[in-house]
CSV table of C-alpha atoms and ligand atoms in Angstrom, one decimal:
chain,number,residue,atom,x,y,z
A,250,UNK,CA,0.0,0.0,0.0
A,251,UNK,CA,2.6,2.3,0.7
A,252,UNK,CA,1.8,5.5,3.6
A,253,UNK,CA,2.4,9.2,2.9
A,254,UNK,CA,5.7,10.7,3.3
A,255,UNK,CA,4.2,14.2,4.1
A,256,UNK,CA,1.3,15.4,5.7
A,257,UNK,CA,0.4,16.8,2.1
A,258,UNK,CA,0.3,13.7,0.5
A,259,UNK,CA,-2.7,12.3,3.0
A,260,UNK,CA,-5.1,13.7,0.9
A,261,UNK,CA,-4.2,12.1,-2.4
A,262,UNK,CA,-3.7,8.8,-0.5
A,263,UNK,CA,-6.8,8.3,1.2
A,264,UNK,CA,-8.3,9.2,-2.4
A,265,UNK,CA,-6.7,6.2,-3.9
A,266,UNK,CA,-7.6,3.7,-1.5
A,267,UNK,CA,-11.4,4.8,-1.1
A,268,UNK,CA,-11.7,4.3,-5.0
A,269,UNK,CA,-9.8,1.5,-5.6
A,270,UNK,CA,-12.5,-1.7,-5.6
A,271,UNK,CA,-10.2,-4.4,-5.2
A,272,UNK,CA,-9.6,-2.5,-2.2
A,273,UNK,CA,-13.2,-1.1,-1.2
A,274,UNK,CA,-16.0,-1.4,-2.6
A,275,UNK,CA,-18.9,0.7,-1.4
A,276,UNK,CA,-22.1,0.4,-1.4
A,277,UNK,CA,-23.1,3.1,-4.9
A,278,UNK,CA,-21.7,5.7,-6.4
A,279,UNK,CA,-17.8,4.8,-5.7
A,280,UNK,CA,-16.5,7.6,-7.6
A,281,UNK,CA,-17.9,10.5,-6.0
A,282,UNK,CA,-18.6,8.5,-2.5
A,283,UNK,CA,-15.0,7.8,-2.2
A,284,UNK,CA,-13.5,10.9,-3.0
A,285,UNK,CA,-16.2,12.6,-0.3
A,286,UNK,CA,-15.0,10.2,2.1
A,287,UNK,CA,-11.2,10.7,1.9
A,288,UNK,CA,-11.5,14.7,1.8
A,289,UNK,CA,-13.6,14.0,5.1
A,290,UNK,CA,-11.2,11.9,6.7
A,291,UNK,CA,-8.3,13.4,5.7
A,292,UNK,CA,-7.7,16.4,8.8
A,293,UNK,CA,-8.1,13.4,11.2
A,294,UNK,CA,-5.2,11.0,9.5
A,295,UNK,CA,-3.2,13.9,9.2
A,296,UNK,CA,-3.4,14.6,12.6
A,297,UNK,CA,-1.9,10.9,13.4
A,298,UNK,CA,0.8,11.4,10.6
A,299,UNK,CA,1.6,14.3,12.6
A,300,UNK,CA,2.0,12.5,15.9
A,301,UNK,CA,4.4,9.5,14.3
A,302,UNK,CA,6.5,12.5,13.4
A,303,UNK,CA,4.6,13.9,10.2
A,304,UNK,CA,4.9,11.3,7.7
A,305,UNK,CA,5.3,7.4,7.3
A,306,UNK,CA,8.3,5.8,7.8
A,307,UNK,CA,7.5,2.9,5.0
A,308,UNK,CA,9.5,4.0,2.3
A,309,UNK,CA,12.6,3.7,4.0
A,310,UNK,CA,11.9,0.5,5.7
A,311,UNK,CA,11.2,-1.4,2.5
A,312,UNK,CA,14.0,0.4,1.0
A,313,UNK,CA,16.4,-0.9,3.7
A,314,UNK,CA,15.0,-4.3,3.4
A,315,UNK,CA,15.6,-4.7,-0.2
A,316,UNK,CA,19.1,-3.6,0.2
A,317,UNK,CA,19.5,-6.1,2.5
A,318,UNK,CA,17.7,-8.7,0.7
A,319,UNK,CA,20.0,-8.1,-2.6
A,320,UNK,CA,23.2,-8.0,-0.1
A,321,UNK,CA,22.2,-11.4,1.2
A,322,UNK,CA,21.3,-12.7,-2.4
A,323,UNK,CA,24.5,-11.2,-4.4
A,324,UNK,CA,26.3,-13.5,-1.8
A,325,UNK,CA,23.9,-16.8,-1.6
A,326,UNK,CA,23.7,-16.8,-5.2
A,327,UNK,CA,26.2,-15.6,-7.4
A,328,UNK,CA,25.0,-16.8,-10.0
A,329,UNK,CA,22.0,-14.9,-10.7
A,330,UNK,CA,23.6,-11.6,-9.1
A,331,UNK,CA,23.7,-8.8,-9.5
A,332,UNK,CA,19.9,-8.1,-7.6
A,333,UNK,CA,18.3,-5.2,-7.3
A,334,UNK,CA,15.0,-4.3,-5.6
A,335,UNK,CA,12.1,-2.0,-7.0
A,336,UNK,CA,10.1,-0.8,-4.6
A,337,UNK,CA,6.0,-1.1,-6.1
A,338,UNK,CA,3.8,0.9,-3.8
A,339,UNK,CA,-0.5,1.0,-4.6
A,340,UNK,CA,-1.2,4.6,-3.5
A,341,UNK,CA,1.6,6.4,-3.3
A,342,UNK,CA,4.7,7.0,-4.7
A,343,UNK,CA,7.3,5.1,-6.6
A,344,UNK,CA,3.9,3.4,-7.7
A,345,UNK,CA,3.8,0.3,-9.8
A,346,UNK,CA,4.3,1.9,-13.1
A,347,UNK,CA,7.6,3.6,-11.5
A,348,UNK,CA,8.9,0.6,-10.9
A,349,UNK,CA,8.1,-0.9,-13.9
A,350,UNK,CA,9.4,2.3,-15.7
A,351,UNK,CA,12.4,1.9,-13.5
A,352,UNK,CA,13.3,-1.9,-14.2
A,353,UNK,CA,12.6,-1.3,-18.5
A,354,UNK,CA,15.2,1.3,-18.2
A,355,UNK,CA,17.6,-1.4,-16.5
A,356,UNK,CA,16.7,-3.2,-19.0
A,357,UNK,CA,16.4,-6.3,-16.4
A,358,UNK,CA,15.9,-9.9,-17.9
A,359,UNK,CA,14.5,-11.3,-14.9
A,360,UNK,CA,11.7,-9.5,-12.3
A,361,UNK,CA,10.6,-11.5,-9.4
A,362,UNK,CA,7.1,-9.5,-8.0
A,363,UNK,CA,7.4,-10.2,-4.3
A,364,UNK,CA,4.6,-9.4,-1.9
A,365,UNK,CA,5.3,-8.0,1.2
A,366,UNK,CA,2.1,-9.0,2.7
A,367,UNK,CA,3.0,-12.2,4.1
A,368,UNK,CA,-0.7,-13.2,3.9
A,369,UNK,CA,-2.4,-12.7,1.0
A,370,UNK,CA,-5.8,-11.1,0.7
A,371,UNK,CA,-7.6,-10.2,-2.4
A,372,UNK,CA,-8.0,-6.8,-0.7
A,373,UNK,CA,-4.3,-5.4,-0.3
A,374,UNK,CA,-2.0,-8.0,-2.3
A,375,UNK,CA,-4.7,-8.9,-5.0
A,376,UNK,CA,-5.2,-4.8,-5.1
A,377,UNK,CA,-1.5,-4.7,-5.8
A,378,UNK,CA,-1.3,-7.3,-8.5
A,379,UNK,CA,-4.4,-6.3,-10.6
A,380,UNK,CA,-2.3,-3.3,-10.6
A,381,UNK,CA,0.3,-4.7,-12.7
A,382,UNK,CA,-1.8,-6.1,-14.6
A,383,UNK,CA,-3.8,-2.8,-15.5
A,384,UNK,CA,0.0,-1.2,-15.9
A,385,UNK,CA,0.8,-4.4,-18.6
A,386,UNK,CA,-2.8,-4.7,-20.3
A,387,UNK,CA,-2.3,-2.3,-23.3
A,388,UNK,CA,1.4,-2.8,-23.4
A,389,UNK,CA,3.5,-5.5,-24.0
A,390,UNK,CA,6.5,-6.8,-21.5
A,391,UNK,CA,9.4,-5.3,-22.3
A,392,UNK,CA,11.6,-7.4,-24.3
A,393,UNK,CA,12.5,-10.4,-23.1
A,394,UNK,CA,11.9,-9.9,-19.3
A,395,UNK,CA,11.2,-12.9,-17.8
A,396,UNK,CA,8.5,-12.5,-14.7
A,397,UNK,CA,7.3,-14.7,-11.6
A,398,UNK,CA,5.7,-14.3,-8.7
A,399,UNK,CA,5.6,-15.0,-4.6
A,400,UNK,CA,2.5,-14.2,-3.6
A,401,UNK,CA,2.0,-15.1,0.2
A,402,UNK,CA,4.5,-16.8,2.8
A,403,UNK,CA,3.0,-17.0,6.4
A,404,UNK,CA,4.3,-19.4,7.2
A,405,UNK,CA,7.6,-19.5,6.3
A,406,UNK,CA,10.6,-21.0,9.3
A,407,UNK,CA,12.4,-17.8,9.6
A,408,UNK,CA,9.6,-15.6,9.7
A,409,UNK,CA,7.9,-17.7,12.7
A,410,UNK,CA,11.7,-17.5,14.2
A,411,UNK,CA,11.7,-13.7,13.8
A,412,UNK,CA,8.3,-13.4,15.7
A,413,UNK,CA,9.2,-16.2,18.3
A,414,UNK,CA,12.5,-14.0,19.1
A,415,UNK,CA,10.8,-10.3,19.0
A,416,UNK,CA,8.5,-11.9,21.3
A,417,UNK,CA,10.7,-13.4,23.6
A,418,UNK,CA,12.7,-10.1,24.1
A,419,UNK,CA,9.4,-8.6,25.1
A,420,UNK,CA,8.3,-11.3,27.8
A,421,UNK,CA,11.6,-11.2,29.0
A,422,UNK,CA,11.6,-7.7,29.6
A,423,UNK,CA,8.4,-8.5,32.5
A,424,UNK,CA,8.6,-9.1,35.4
A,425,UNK,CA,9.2,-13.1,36.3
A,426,UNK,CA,6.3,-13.3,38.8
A,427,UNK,CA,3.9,-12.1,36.6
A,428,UNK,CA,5.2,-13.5,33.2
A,429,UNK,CA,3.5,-16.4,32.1
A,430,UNK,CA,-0.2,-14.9,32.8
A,431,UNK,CA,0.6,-12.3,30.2
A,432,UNK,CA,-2.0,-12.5,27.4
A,433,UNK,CA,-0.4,-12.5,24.0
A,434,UNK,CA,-2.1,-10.7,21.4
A,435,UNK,CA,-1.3,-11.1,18.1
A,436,UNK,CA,-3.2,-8.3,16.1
A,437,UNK,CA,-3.7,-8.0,12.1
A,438,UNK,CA,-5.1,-5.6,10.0
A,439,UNK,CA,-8.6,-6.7,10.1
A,440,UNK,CA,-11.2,-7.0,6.8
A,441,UNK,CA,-14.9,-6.5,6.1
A,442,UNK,CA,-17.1,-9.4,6.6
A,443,UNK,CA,-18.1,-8.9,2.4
A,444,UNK,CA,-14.3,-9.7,1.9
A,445,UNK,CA,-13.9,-12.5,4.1
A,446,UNK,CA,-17.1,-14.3,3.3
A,447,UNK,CA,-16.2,-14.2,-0.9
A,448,UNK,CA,-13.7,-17.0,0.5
A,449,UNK,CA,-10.5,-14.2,1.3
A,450,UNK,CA,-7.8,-16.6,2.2
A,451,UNK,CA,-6.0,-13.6,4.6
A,452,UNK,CA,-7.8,-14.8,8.2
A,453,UNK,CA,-6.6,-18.1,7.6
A,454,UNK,CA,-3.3,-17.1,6.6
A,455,UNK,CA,-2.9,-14.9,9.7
A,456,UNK,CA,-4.1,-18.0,11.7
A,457,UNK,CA,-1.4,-20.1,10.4
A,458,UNK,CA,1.3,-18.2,11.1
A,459,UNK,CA,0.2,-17.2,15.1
A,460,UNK,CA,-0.1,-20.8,15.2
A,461,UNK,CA,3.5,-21.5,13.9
A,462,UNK,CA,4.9,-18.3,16.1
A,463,UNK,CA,3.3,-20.1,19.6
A,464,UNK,CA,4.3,-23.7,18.6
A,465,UNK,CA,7.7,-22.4,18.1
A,466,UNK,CA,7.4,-20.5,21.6
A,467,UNK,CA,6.1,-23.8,23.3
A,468,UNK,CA,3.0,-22.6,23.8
A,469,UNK,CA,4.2,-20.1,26.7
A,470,UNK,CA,1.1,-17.9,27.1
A,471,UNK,CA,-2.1,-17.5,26.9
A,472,UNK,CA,-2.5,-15.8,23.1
A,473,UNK,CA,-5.1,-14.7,21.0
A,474,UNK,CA,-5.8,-12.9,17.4
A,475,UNK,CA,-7.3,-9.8,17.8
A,476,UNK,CA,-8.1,-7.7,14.3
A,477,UNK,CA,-7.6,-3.7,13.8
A,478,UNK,CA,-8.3,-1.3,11.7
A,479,UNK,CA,-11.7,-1.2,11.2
A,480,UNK,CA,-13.4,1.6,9.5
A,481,UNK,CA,-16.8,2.6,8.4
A,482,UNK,CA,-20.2,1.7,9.9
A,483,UNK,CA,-20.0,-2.1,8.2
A,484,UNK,CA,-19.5,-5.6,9.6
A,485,UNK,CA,-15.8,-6.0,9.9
A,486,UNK,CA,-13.7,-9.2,11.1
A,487,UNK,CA,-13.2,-9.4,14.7
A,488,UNK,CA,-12.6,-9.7,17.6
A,489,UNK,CA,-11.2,-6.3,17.8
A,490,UNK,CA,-7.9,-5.4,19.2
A,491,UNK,CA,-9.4,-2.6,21.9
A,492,UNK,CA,-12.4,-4.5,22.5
A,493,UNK,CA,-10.1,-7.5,23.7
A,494,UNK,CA,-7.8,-5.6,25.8
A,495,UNK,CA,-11.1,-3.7,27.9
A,496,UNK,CA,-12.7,-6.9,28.5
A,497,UNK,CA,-9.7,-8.9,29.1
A,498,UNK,CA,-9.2,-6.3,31.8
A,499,UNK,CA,-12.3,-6.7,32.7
A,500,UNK,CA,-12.0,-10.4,33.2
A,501,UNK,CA,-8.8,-9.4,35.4
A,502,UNK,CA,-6.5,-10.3,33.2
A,503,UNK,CA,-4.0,-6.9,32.8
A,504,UNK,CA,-0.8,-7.8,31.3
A,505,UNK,CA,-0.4,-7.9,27.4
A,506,UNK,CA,2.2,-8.1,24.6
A,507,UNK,CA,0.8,-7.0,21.2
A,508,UNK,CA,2.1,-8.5,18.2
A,509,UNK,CA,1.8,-6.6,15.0
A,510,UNK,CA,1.5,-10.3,13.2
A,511,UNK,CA,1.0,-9.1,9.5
A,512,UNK,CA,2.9,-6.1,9.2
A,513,UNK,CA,6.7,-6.8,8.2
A,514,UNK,CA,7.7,-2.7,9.0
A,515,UNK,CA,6.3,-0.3,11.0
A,516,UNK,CA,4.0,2.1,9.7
A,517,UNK,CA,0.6,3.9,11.0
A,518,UNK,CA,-0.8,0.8,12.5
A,519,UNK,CA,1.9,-0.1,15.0
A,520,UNK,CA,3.6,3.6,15.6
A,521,UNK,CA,-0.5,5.5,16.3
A,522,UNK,CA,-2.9,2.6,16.7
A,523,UNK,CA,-1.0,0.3,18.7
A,524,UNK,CA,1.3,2.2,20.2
A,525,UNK,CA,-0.8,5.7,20.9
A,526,UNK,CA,-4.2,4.5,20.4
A,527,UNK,CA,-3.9,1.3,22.8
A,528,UNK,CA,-0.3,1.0,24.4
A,529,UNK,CA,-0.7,4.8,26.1
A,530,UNK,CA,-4.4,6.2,25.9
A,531,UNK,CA,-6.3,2.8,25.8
A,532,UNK,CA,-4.4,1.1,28.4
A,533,UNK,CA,-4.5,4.1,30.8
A,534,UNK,CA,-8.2,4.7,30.7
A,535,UNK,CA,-8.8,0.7,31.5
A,536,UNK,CA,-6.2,0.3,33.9
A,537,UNK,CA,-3.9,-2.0,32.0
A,538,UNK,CA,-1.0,-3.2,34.1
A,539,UNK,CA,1.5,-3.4,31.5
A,540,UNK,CA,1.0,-3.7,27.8
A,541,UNK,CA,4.2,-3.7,25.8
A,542,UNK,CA,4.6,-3.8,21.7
A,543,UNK,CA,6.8,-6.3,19.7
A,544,UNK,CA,8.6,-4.2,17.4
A,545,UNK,CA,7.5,-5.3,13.2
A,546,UNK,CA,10.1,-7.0,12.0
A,547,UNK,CA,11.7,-4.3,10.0
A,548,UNK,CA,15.6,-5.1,9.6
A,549,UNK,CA,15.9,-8.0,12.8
A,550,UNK,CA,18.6,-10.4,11.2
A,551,UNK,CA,15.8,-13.6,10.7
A,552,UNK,CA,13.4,-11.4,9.0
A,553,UNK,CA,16.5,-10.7,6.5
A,554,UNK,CA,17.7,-13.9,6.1
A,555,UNK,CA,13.8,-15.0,5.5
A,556,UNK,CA,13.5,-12.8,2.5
A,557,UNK,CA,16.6,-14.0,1.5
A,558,UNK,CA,15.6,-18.2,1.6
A,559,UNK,CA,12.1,-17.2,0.4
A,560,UNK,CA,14.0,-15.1,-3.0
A,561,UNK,CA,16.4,-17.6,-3.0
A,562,UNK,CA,14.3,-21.0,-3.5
A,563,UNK,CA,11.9,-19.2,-5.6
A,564,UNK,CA,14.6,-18.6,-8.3
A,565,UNK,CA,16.0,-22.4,-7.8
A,566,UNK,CA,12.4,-23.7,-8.3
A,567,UNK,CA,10.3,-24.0,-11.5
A,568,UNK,CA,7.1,-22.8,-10.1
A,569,UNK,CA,7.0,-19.4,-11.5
A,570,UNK,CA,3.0,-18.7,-9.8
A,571,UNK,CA,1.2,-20.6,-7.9
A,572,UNK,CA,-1.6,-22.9,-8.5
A,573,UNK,CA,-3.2,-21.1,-4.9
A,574,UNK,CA,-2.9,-17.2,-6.6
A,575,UNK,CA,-4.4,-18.4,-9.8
A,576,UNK,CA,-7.6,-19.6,-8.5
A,577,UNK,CA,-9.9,-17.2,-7.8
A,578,UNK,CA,-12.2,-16.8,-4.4
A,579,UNK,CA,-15.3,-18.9,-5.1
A,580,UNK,CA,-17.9,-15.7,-4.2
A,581,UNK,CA,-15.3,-13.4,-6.4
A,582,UNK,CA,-17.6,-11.4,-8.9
A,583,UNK,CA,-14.9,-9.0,-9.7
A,584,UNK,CA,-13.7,-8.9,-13.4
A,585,UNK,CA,-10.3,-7.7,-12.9
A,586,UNK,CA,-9.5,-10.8,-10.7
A,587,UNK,CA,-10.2,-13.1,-13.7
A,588,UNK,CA,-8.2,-11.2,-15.9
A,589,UNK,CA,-5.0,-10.4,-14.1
A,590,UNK,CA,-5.0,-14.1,-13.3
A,591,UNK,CA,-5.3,-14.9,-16.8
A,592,UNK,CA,-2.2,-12.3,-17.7
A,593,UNK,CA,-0.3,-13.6,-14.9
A,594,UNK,CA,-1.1,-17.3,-15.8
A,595,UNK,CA,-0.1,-16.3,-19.4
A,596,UNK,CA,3.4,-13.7,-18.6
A,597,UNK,CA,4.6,-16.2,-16.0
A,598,UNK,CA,4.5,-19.0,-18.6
A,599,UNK,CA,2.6,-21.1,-16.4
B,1063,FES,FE1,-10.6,-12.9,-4.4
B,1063,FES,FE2,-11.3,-11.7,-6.8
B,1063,FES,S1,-11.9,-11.2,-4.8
B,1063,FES,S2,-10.0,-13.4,-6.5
């Protein structure tokens, strides 16, 4: 998705994402609905970009983590180095047609799209790869670039490792006596009811990894997946992440570590929501004991070396998509699904 550098840039952000249907869909007139709603909610997100230190530190996160990533791959394997990463952001700048733009100029023979969403949903990944599509569908490839795709990952070895470790650090950090009561909640972006019932395979996804991230812990704590995000007056996935921690602390339980579980950096989500929203304002007005944050995984070593095995096998293996990412949701109605699958079924040489 990308976040807004500068306050400035809220505006045109929010506009993207409340028109885009893969991302939203609401209920009539989308194109003057949409931009109505994001000139309406743009003061108050501006506000919060204002708080994290007036703009979104994404850009540099997933810049540092493709440098990273290329290091680690220049030196794994040698024989398809040099790598370089484009960074392919939905509503903000470099957007996808940058990057494209970018990597024609390079004139690179072999692209690799690689979702940063460790758990796919139609919503945010599928957004970001009908993108493409749209970019591609009155164009050809440039010449002789060969293209595949990795698509979802939750529950990749290293990834559960670099939770399980962030984690531990946390827990560690409480105090022994009251340790091993501490609830842990792991919290993901959560998705309207619509989305999930058209068979979105994101809940499930999410589930898999917390389930991965506690088996590797040995099942220390009490845990549970909360959801966040919600917006608008519609059913949304839950339950939700300030809902659980008031009655949690109603029950008596008041210790908590919160797990941002499907965000790889940090962006608006962990540095306002969690952090402001929940860790300080939340937690004071219910009389939390102690609520601490596990940092995203942003440059943490395993995270690194994760990207680097998941890049790394993909270019050893002949699968260039996926049979999962072709298939459409069963309830999906949307014409742009069927056809970016198509292209991507077609460009990946599948
Ligand atoms: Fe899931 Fe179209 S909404 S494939």
């Amino acid at each position: 998705m990308g976040g807004p550098q500068k306050i400035e840039h809220v505006h045109d952000y929010l506009n993207q994402i409340m028109t885009d249907r893969d991302m939203i869909q609401l209920p009539f007139a989308q194109d003057h609905l949409g931009p109505w709603i994001a000139k309406r909610r743009t003061p108050e997100v501006q506000k919060k970009y204002q708080e994290i230190g007036g703009g979104s530190p994404i850009l540099k996160w997933t810049n540092t983590q493709g440098e990273l990533l290329c290091k680690r791959l220049d030196h794994v394997s040698p024989n398809t180095a040099p790598h370089k990463h484009y960074v392919a952001f939905r509503y903000v700048p470099p957007y996808t047609k940058d990057a494209f733009e970018e990597l024609e100029r390079d004139n690179v023979a072999r692209a690799v799209i690689f979702s940063q969403y460790p758990q796919y949903s139609c919503a945010t990944s599928g957004s970001s790869f009908n993108a493409i599509y749209t970019h591609f569908k009155d164009r050809n490839l440039p010449n002789g670039l060969r293209l595949s795709v990795i698509d979802r990952w939750p529950t990749h070895p290293l990834l559960v490792k670099c939770f399980a470790d962030l984690i531990r650090k946390e827990l560690a950090q409480i105090n022994k006596e009251k340790r091993n009561n501490v609830i842990i909640l792991f919290s993901a972006h959560s998705l309207p009811l619509k989305t999930v019932n058209r068979g979105d395979s994101y809940p499930s996804e999410v589930g898999a990894t917390v389930q991965l991230v506690m088996e590797e812990l040995g099942f220390c704590n009490p845990y549970q997946l909360v959801w966040q995000s919600k917006v608008g007056p519609l059913p949304w996935l839950g339950p939700f992440t300030d809902e659980a921690i008031k009655d949690y602390v109603k029950k008596g339980k008041k210790n908590f570590v919160i797990v941002p579980i499907a965000f790889v950096n940090e962006h608006i989500e962990t540095l306002h929501e969690l952090d402001i929203e929940y860790c300080k304002e939340l937690a004071h007005e219910v009389g939390v004991e102690e609520i601490r944050r596990v940092p995203a995984p942003n440059d943490h070593p395993l995270f690194i070396e994760a990207l680097t095995s998941i890049v790394h096998n993909h270019l050893q293996n002949k699968v260039t998509v996926g049979e999962k990412f072709l298939n459409r949701c069963p309830h999906c109605t949307n014409a742009n699904c069927y056809h970016s699958k198509k292209w991507f079924s077609e460009v990946c040489n599948h």
